[in-house]
Amino acid sequence: MAISEYTVLHEEESKRDTGVAAFFTKENFNKLKGIMYTKKVDEHGRLFQEGESAEFMYYVRKGRVKLTKTTDTGNKITLYLHHTGDMFGQITPFQPSIQPFSAEVIEDAEFGVIDQRDLERLLLHNGDLAIEFMRWMGAMYRMTQVKFRDLLLYGKPGALCSLLIRMSNSYGVKQGDNITINYKATNMDLAEMIGATRESVNRMLNTMHKSDIIDIKGGTITIKDMKYLQSTCRCEQCPVEICRV
């Protein structure tokens, strides 16, 4: 887990650089848009449940959605926070598949929905688009892989440091030598993202705050010592499109 650069762009610039459009030519991305139909979902609504048949992909035109995984003990882990410009869904073209996550809308949203059958027809007749789609799918699988690695290998402190770096890439605004995460998440939200308790997240954040690694004001986190976070989670300099929430 990690970042390819220390510089963090403003949120809108970050979305543009790390969203799905970065993997496609403009012409091919317009072809994908051409088979989308619109679906609006209010806050707290659900798009799909873990274990359901995966027949659609979703492009976020506006709003936010989180993808969660339920563990054997019944705990919920938030693995992704998708925002404008992202695409998600566990479609495997030309074969049936199952949703490995649940999708919950956390901010009123509008989606462009792609039916698997329409996607398959499009890929069959556009070889260059198929290659770009495979490249995007590969990046998504790698992102999932490194997130599970962070959760399993480096303990809760490493997983929290990894999460803060990812959030800085997705929502960070550089202010001098510091990076302010322009997204307010509760300690419970952070706990769900790393499979920890809210109390343990409280302790870890307080320790980092006292050590002047981060600053917390009004629920907003500012990273002051990025090198410490990178060292704790064994930063591997992943590209920014992988190192994000």
PDB file of C-alpha atoms in Angstrom:
ATOM      1  CA  MET A   1       0.000   0.000   0.000  1.00  0.00           C
ATOM      2  CA  ALA A   2       1.288   3.436  -0.622  1.00  0.00           C
ATOM      3  CA  ILE A   3       1.577   6.463  -2.829  1.00  0.00           C
ATOM      4  CA  SER A   4       3.607   7.097  -5.930  1.00  0.00           C
ATOM      5  CA  GLU A   5       4.109  10.768  -5.122  1.00  0.00           C
ATOM      6  CA  TYR A   6       4.049  12.892  -2.027  1.00  0.00           C
ATOM      7  CA  THR A   7       2.136  15.647  -3.806  1.00  0.00           C
ATOM      8  CA  VAL A   8      -1.625  15.434  -3.345  1.00  0.00           C
ATOM      9  CA  LEU A   9      -3.992  17.208  -5.705  1.00  0.00           C
ATOM     10  CA  HIS A  10      -7.228  18.949  -4.886  1.00  0.00           C
ATOM     11  CA  GLU A  11     -10.192  16.608  -4.650  1.00  0.00           C
ATOM     12  CA  GLU A  12     -11.621  17.309  -8.107  1.00  0.00           C
ATOM     13  CA  GLU A  13      -8.210  16.885  -9.727  1.00  0.00           C
ATOM     14  CA  SER A  14      -7.655  13.665  -7.780  1.00  0.00           C
ATOM     15  CA  LYS A  15     -10.968  12.275  -8.950  1.00  0.00           C
ATOM     16  CA  ARG A  16     -10.084  13.007 -12.544  1.00  0.00           C
ATOM     17  CA  ASP A  17      -6.701  11.316 -12.286  1.00  0.00           C
ATOM     18  CA  THR A  18      -7.811   8.205 -10.403  1.00  0.00           C
ATOM     19  CA  GLY A  19     -11.322   7.613 -11.752  1.00  0.00           C
ATOM     20  CA  VAL A  20     -12.253   5.046 -14.366  1.00  0.00           C
ATOM     21  CA  ALA A  21     -11.799   7.496 -17.264  1.00  0.00           C
ATOM     22  CA  ALA A  22      -8.037   7.410 -16.672  1.00  0.00           C
ATOM     23  CA  PHE A  23      -7.976   3.829 -18.012  1.00  0.00           C
ATOM     24  CA  PHE A  24      -9.771   4.516 -21.304  1.00  0.00           C
ATOM     25  CA  THR A  25      -9.317   6.678 -24.348  1.00  0.00           C
ATOM     26  CA  LYS A  26     -11.945   9.388 -24.656  1.00  0.00           C
ATOM     27  CA  GLU A  27     -13.513   7.610 -27.644  1.00  0.00           C
ATOM     28  CA  ASN A  28     -13.802   4.270 -25.851  1.00  0.00           C
ATOM     29  CA  PHE A  29     -15.071   5.827 -22.649  1.00  0.00           C
ATOM     30  CA  ASN A  30     -17.819   7.523 -24.653  1.00  0.00           C
ATOM     31  CA  LYS A  31     -18.764   4.084 -26.001  1.00  0.00           C
ATOM     32  CA  LEU A  32     -19.159   2.865 -22.432  1.00  0.00           C
ATOM     33  CA  LYS A  33     -21.283   5.892 -21.596  1.00  0.00           C
ATOM     34  CA  GLY A  34     -23.419   5.137 -24.639  1.00  0.00           C
ATOM     35  CA  ILE A  35     -24.740   1.895 -23.116  1.00  0.00           C
ATOM     36  CA  MET A  36     -25.480   3.352 -19.684  1.00  0.00           C
ATOM     37  CA  TYR A  37     -28.932   4.100 -18.362  1.00  0.00           C
ATOM     38  CA  THR A  38     -29.577   6.388 -15.391  1.00  0.00           C
ATOM     39  CA  LYS A  39     -30.432   5.241 -11.881  1.00  0.00           C
ATOM     40  CA  LYS A  40     -30.879   7.570  -8.886  1.00  0.00           C
ATOM     41  CA  VAL A  41     -30.577   6.322  -5.315  1.00  0.00           C
ATOM     42  CA  ASP A  42     -31.188   8.313  -2.137  1.00  0.00           C
ATOM     43  CA  GLU A  43     -28.831   8.375   0.829  1.00  0.00           C
ATOM     44  CA  HIS A  44     -28.866   5.105   2.817  1.00  0.00           C
ATOM     45  CA  GLY A  45     -30.266   3.212  -0.166  1.00  0.00           C
ATOM     46  CA  ARG A  46     -28.678  -0.061  -1.314  1.00  0.00           C
ATOM     47  CA  LEU A  47     -27.598  -0.991  -4.826  1.00  0.00           C
ATOM     48  CA  PHE A  48     -26.899  -4.655  -4.165  1.00  0.00           C
ATOM     49  CA  GLN A  49     -26.150  -7.147  -1.417  1.00  0.00           C
ATOM     50  CA  GLU A  50     -23.188  -9.447  -0.959  1.00  0.00           C
ATOM     51  CA  GLY A  51     -23.967 -12.834  -2.497  1.00  0.00           C
ATOM     52  CA  GLU A  52     -26.429 -11.572  -5.110  1.00  0.00           C
ATOM     53  CA  SER A  53     -25.965 -12.272  -8.799  1.00  0.00           C
ATOM     54  CA  ALA A  54     -23.682  -9.640 -10.390  1.00  0.00           C
ATOM     55  CA  GLU A  55     -25.330  -8.435 -13.593  1.00  0.00           C
ATOM     56  CA  PHE A  56     -24.615  -4.691 -13.639  1.00  0.00           C
ATOM     57  CA  MET A  57     -21.799  -2.182 -13.342  1.00  0.00           C
ATOM     58  CA  TYR A  58     -22.241   1.284 -11.911  1.00  0.00           C
ATOM     59  CA  TYR A  59     -20.577   4.542 -12.938  1.00  0.00           C
ATOM     60  CA  VAL A  60     -20.885   7.282 -10.290  1.00  0.00           C
ATOM     61  CA  ARG A  61     -22.094  10.494 -11.914  1.00  0.00           C
ATOM     62  CA  LYS A  62     -22.569  12.179  -8.540  1.00  0.00           C
ATOM     63  CA  GLY A  63     -22.720  11.211  -4.886  1.00  0.00           C
ATOM     64  CA  ARG A  64     -20.848   8.624  -2.828  1.00  0.00           C
ATOM     65  CA  VAL A  65     -21.237   4.923  -2.134  1.00  0.00           C
ATOM     66  CA  LYS A  66     -19.396   2.495   0.104  1.00  0.00           C
ATOM     67  CA  LEU A  67     -18.706  -1.178  -0.561  1.00  0.00           C
ATOM     68  CA  THR A  68     -18.651  -3.407   2.507  1.00  0.00           C
ATOM     69  CA  LYS A  69     -17.709  -7.004   3.282  1.00  0.00           C
ATOM     70  CA  THR A  70     -19.177  -9.017   6.158  1.00  0.00           C
ATOM     71  CA  THR A  71     -16.757 -11.261   8.045  1.00  0.00           C
ATOM     72  CA  ASP A  72     -17.501 -14.725   9.446  1.00  0.00           C
ATOM     73  CA  THR A  73     -18.000 -13.128  12.871  1.00  0.00           C
ATOM     74  CA  GLY A  74     -20.637 -10.735  11.524  1.00  0.00           C
ATOM     75  CA  ASN A  75     -18.427  -7.639  11.561  1.00  0.00           C
ATOM     76  CA  LYS A  76     -18.593  -5.252   8.611  1.00  0.00           C
ATOM     77  CA  ILE A  77     -15.473  -3.954   6.844  1.00  0.00           C
ATOM     78  CA  THR A  78     -15.689  -0.994   4.467  1.00  0.00           C
ATOM     79  CA  LEU A  79     -13.305  -1.697   1.592  1.00  0.00           C
ATOM     80  CA  TYR A  80     -14.141   1.102  -0.846  1.00  0.00           C
ATOM     81  CA  LEU A  81     -15.513   4.634  -0.823  1.00  0.00           C
ATOM     82  CA  HIS A  82     -16.510   5.459  -4.400  1.00  0.00           C
ATOM     83  CA  HIS A  83     -17.245   8.978  -5.576  1.00  0.00           C
ATOM     84  CA  THR A  84     -17.876  10.920  -8.788  1.00  0.00           C
ATOM     85  CA  GLY A  85     -15.960   9.406 -11.696  1.00  0.00           C
ATOM     86  CA  ASP A  86     -15.597   5.892 -10.237  1.00  0.00           C
ATOM     87  CA  MET A  87     -17.008   2.680 -11.672  1.00  0.00           C
ATOM     88  CA  PHE A  88     -17.621  -0.505  -9.732  1.00  0.00           C
ATOM     89  CA  GLY A  89     -19.391  -3.850  -9.905  1.00  0.00           C
ATOM     90  CA  GLN A  90     -18.184  -7.443  -9.959  1.00  0.00           C
ATOM     91  CA  ILE A  91     -19.105  -8.286 -13.537  1.00  0.00           C
ATOM     92  CA  THR A  92     -16.929 -10.946 -15.155  1.00  0.00           C
ATOM     93  CA  PRO A  93     -17.719 -10.665 -18.864  1.00  0.00           C
ATOM     94  CA  PHE A  94     -19.014 -13.812 -20.599  1.00  0.00           C
ATOM     95  CA  GLN A  95     -19.586 -15.772 -17.402  1.00  0.00           C
ATOM     96  CA  PRO A  96     -21.876 -15.482 -14.365  1.00  0.00           C
ATOM     97  CA  SER A  97     -20.500 -13.974 -11.168  1.00  0.00           C
ATOM     98  CA  ILE A  98     -21.557 -13.121  -7.619  1.00  0.00           C
ATOM     99  CA  GLN A  99     -21.292  -9.813  -5.788  1.00  0.00           C
ATOM    100  CA  PRO A 100     -18.511 -10.163  -3.169  1.00  0.00           C
ATOM    101  CA  PHE A 101     -19.536  -6.887  -1.471  1.00  0.00           C
ATOM    102  CA  SER A 102     -22.631  -4.920  -0.508  1.00  0.00           C
ATOM    103  CA  ALA A 103     -23.100  -1.383  -1.860  1.00  0.00           C
ATOM    104  CA  GLU A 104     -24.671   1.312   0.332  1.00  0.00           C
ATOM    105  CA  VAL A 105     -25.239   4.884  -0.861  1.00  0.00           C
ATOM    106  CA  ILE A 106     -23.919   7.367   1.722  1.00  0.00           C
ATOM    107  CA  GLU A 107     -24.798  10.545  -0.203  1.00  0.00           C
ATOM    108  CA  ASP A 108     -27.688  11.038  -2.666  1.00  0.00           C
ATOM    109  CA  ALA A 109     -26.313   9.622  -5.884  1.00  0.00           C
ATOM    110  CA  GLU A 110     -26.876   9.224  -9.604  1.00  0.00           C
ATOM    111  CA  PHE A 111     -25.389   6.299 -11.489  1.00  0.00           C
ATOM    112  CA  GLY A 112     -24.856   5.274 -15.059  1.00  0.00           C
ATOM    113  CA  VAL A 113     -25.774   1.574 -15.081  1.00  0.00           C
ATOM    114  CA  ILE A 114     -24.269  -0.926 -17.531  1.00  0.00           C
ATOM    115  CA  ASP A 115     -26.043  -4.225 -18.157  1.00  0.00           C
ATOM    116  CA  GLN A 116     -23.652  -7.168 -18.511  1.00  0.00           C
ATOM    117  CA  ARG A 117     -25.244  -8.260 -21.809  1.00  0.00           C
ATOM    118  CA  ASP A 118     -24.784  -4.804 -23.335  1.00  0.00           C
ATOM    119  CA  LEU A 119     -21.189  -4.720 -22.121  1.00  0.00           C
ATOM    120  CA  GLU A 120     -20.410  -8.112 -23.631  1.00  0.00           C
ATOM    121  CA  ARG A 121     -21.751  -7.058 -27.032  1.00  0.00           C
ATOM    122  CA  LEU A 122     -19.693  -3.865 -26.881  1.00  0.00           C
ATOM    123  CA  LEU A 123     -16.483  -5.691 -25.963  1.00  0.00           C
ATOM    124  CA  LEU A 124     -16.996  -8.303 -28.698  1.00  0.00           C
ATOM    125  CA  HIS A 125     -16.997  -5.618 -31.393  1.00  0.00           C
ATOM    126  CA  ASN A 126     -14.311  -3.325 -29.946  1.00  0.00           C
ATOM    127  CA  GLY A 127     -11.012  -5.096 -29.288  1.00  0.00           C
ATOM    128  CA  ASP A 128      -9.169  -1.991 -28.128  1.00  0.00           C
ATOM    129  CA  LEU A 129     -11.951  -1.213 -25.650  1.00  0.00           C
ATOM    130  CA  ALA A 130     -11.793  -4.809 -24.384  1.00  0.00           C
ATOM    131  CA  ILE A 131      -8.067  -4.417 -23.694  1.00  0.00           C
ATOM    132  CA  GLU A 132      -8.623  -1.167 -21.797  1.00  0.00           C
ATOM    133  CA  PHE A 133     -11.467  -2.754 -19.831  1.00  0.00           C
ATOM    134  CA  MET A 134      -9.183  -5.653 -18.845  1.00  0.00           C
ATOM    135  CA  ARG A 135      -6.548  -3.144 -17.713  1.00  0.00           C
ATOM    136  CA  TRP A 136      -9.114  -1.399 -15.511  1.00  0.00           C
ATOM    137  CA  MET A 137     -10.307  -4.720 -14.070  1.00  0.00           C
ATOM    138  CA  GLY A 138      -6.716  -5.694 -13.293  1.00  0.00           C
ATOM    139  CA  ALA A 139      -6.181  -2.442 -11.397  1.00  0.00           C
ATOM    140  CA  MET A 140      -9.360  -3.021  -9.362  1.00  0.00           C
ATOM    141  CA  TYR A 141      -8.306  -6.560  -8.450  1.00  0.00           C
ATOM    142  CA  ARG A 142      -4.879  -5.300  -7.430  1.00  0.00           C
ATOM    143  CA  MET A 143      -6.455  -2.585  -5.283  1.00  0.00           C
ATOM    144  CA  THR A 144      -8.533  -5.193  -3.463  1.00  0.00           C
ATOM    145  CA  GLN A 145      -5.499  -7.426  -3.027  1.00  0.00           C
ATOM    146  CA  VAL A 146      -3.321  -4.760  -1.439  1.00  0.00           C
ATOM    147  CA  LYS A 147      -6.129  -3.642   0.874  1.00  0.00           C
ATOM    148  CA  PHE A 148      -6.526  -7.168   2.207  1.00  0.00           C
ATOM    149  CA  ARG A 149      -2.744  -7.363   2.548  1.00  0.00           C
ATOM    150  CA  ASP A 150      -2.692  -4.202   4.649  1.00  0.00           C
ATOM    151  CA  LEU A 151      -5.417  -5.581   6.914  1.00  0.00           C
ATOM    152  CA  LEU A 152      -3.700  -8.938   7.395  1.00  0.00           C
ATOM    153  CA  LEU A 153       0.043  -8.269   7.486  1.00  0.00           C
ATOM    154  CA  TYR A 154       0.795  -4.989   9.249  1.00  0.00           C
ATOM    155  CA  GLY A 155      -1.561  -4.962  12.219  1.00  0.00           C
ATOM    156  CA  LYS A 156      -4.076  -2.284  13.082  1.00  0.00           C
ATOM    157  CA  PRO A 157      -1.519   0.587  13.272  1.00  0.00           C
ATOM    158  CA  GLY A 158      -0.209  -0.289   9.812  1.00  0.00           C
ATOM    159  CA  ALA A 159      -3.724  -0.619   8.417  1.00  0.00           C
ATOM    160  CA  LEU A 160      -4.698   2.794   9.864  1.00  0.00           C
ATOM    161  CA  CYS A 161      -1.577   4.454   8.438  1.00  0.00           C
ATOM    162  CA  SER A 162      -2.338   2.834   5.084  1.00  0.00           C
ATOM    163  CA  LEU A 163      -5.898   4.148   5.217  1.00  0.00           C
ATOM    164  CA  LEU A 164      -4.779   7.700   6.015  1.00  0.00           C
ATOM    165  CA  ILE A 165      -2.416   7.678   3.030  1.00  0.00           C
ATOM    166  CA  ARG A 166      -5.182   6.359   0.776  1.00  0.00           C
ATOM    167  CA  MET A 167      -7.572   9.033   2.025  1.00  0.00           C
ATOM    168  CA  SER A 168      -4.944  11.706   1.381  1.00  0.00           C
ATOM    169  CA  ASN A 169      -4.739  10.535  -2.239  1.00  0.00           C
ATOM    170  CA  SER A 170      -8.511  10.527  -2.682  1.00  0.00           C
ATOM    171  CA  TYR A 171      -9.439  13.631  -0.675  1.00  0.00           C
ATOM    172  CA  GLY A 172      -6.180  15.346   0.248  1.00  0.00           C
ATOM    173  CA  VAL A 173      -5.456  19.058  -0.120  1.00  0.00           C
ATOM    174  CA  LYS A 174      -1.812  20.083   0.238  1.00  0.00           C
ATOM    175  CA  GLN A 175      -1.200  22.988   2.609  1.00  0.00           C
ATOM    176  CA  GLY A 176       2.491  23.771   2.811  1.00  0.00           C
ATOM    177  CA  ASP A 177       4.238  20.664   4.118  1.00  0.00           C
ATOM    178  CA  ASN A 178       0.976  19.196   5.409  1.00  0.00           C
ATOM    179  CA  ILE A 179      -1.935  17.401   3.746  1.00  0.00           C
ATOM    180  CA  THR A 180      -5.479  17.982   4.964  1.00  0.00           C
ATOM    181  CA  ILE A 181      -7.965  15.202   4.258  1.00  0.00           C
ATOM    182  CA  ASN A 182     -11.019  17.005   2.922  1.00  0.00           C
ATOM    183  CA  TYR A 183     -13.431  14.272   3.995  1.00  0.00           C
ATOM    184  CA  LYS A 184     -14.849  13.981   7.485  1.00  0.00           C
ATOM    185  CA  ALA A 185     -15.091  10.406   8.685  1.00  0.00           C
ATOM    186  CA  THR A 186     -16.026   9.387  12.212  1.00  0.00           C
ATOM    187  CA  ASN A 187     -13.732   7.120  14.186  1.00  0.00           C
ATOM    188  CA  MET A 188     -16.371   4.419  13.711  1.00  0.00           C
ATOM    189  CA  ASP A 189     -16.106   4.908   9.927  1.00  0.00           C
ATOM    190  CA  LEU A 190     -12.327   4.538  10.139  1.00  0.00           C
ATOM    191  CA  ALA A 191     -12.700   1.464  12.341  1.00  0.00           C
ATOM    192  CA  GLU A 192     -14.945  -0.217   9.767  1.00  0.00           C
ATOM    193  CA  MET A 193     -12.358   0.449   7.071  1.00  0.00           C
ATOM    194  CA  ILE A 194      -9.601  -1.426   8.902  1.00  0.00           C
ATOM    195  CA  GLY A 195     -11.567  -4.080  10.765  1.00  0.00           C
ATOM    196  CA  ALA A 196     -10.900  -2.556  14.195  1.00  0.00           C
ATOM    197  CA  THR A 197     -12.958  -1.250  17.107  1.00  0.00           C
ATOM    198  CA  ARG A 198     -13.773   2.431  17.500  1.00  0.00           C
ATOM    199  CA  GLU A 199     -11.896   2.460  20.821  1.00  0.00           C
ATOM    200  CA  SER A 200      -8.675   1.147  19.260  1.00  0.00           C
ATOM    201  CA  VAL A 201      -8.893   3.760  16.490  1.00  0.00           C
ATOM    202  CA  ASN A 202      -9.370   6.456  19.139  1.00  0.00           C
ATOM    203  CA  ARG A 203      -6.210   5.326  20.908  1.00  0.00           C
ATOM    204  CA  MET A 204      -4.115   5.128  17.738  1.00  0.00           C
ATOM    205  CA  LEU A 205      -5.236   8.550  16.503  1.00  0.00           C
ATOM    206  CA  ASN A 206      -4.577  10.115  19.920  1.00  0.00           C
ATOM    207  CA  THR A 207      -1.085   8.587  19.993  1.00  0.00           C
ATOM    208  CA  MET A 208      -0.283   9.962  16.528  1.00  0.00           C
ATOM    209  CA  HIS A 209      -1.737  13.337  17.480  1.00  0.00           C
ATOM    210  CA  LYS A 210       0.415  13.545  20.614  1.00  0.00           C
ATOM    211  CA  SER A 211       3.496  12.565  18.552  1.00  0.00           C
ATOM    212  CA  ASP A 212       2.742  15.401  16.083  1.00  0.00           C
ATOM    213  CA  ILE A 213       2.245  12.947  13.216  1.00  0.00           C
ATOM    214  CA  ILE A 214      -1.281  14.160  12.544  1.00  0.00           C
ATOM    215  CA  ASP A 215      -3.502  17.007  13.670  1.00  0.00           C
ATOM    216  CA  ILE A 216      -7.240  16.667  14.263  1.00  0.00           C
ATOM    217  CA  LYS A 217      -9.568  19.663  14.362  1.00  0.00           C
ATOM    218  CA  GLY A 218     -13.339  19.506  14.098  1.00  0.00           C
ATOM    219  CA  GLY A 219     -13.196  15.950  12.796  1.00  0.00           C
ATOM    220  CA  THR A 220     -10.772  16.865  10.001  1.00  0.00           C
ATOM    221  CA  ILE A 221      -7.429  15.067   9.910  1.00  0.00           C
ATOM    222  CA  THR A 222      -4.237  16.772   8.720  1.00  0.00           C
ATOM    223  CA  ILE A 223      -1.177  14.640   8.003  1.00  0.00           C
ATOM    224  CA  LYS A 224       2.020  16.278   9.257  1.00  0.00           C
ATOM    225  CA  ASP A 225       4.490  13.381   9.000  1.00  0.00           C
ATOM    226  CA  MET A 226       3.830  11.345   5.863  1.00  0.00           C
ATOM    227  CA  LYS A 227       7.145   9.488   6.143  1.00  0.00           C
ATOM    228  CA  TYR A 228       6.068   7.986   9.467  1.00  0.00           C
ATOM    229  CA  LEU A 229       2.849   6.671   7.919  1.00  0.00           C
ATOM    230  CA  GLN A 230       4.733   5.225   4.950  1.00  0.00           C
ATOM    231  CA  SER A 231       7.277   3.516   7.219  1.00  0.00           C
ATOM    232  CA  THR A 232       4.637   1.997   9.487  1.00  0.00           C
ATOM    233  CA  CYS A 233       2.665   0.406   6.647  1.00  0.00           C
ATOM    234  CA  ARG A 234       5.744  -0.655   4.612  1.00  0.00           C
ATOM    235  CA  CYS A 235       4.974   1.681   1.713  1.00  0.00           C
ATOM    236  CA  GLU A 236       5.645   0.007  -1.648  1.00  0.00           C
ATOM    237  CA  GLN A 237       5.132   3.108  -3.798  1.00  0.00           C
ATOM    238  CA  CYS A 238       1.979   1.860  -5.511  1.00  0.00           C
ATOM    239  CA  PRO A 239       0.594   4.153  -8.240  1.00  0.00           C
ATOM    240  CA  VAL A 240      -2.055   6.626  -7.104  1.00  0.00           C
ATOM    241  CA  GLU A 241      -4.853   4.822  -8.962  1.00  0.00           C
ATOM    242  CA  ILE A 242      -4.166   1.809  -6.697  1.00  0.00           C
ATOM    243  CA  CYS A 243      -3.424   3.661  -3.465  1.00  0.00           C
ATOM    244  CA  ARG A 244      -6.835   5.228  -2.829  1.00  0.00           C
ATOM    245  CA  VAL A 245     -10.004   4.494  -0.922  1.00  0.00           C
TER     246      VAL A 245
END
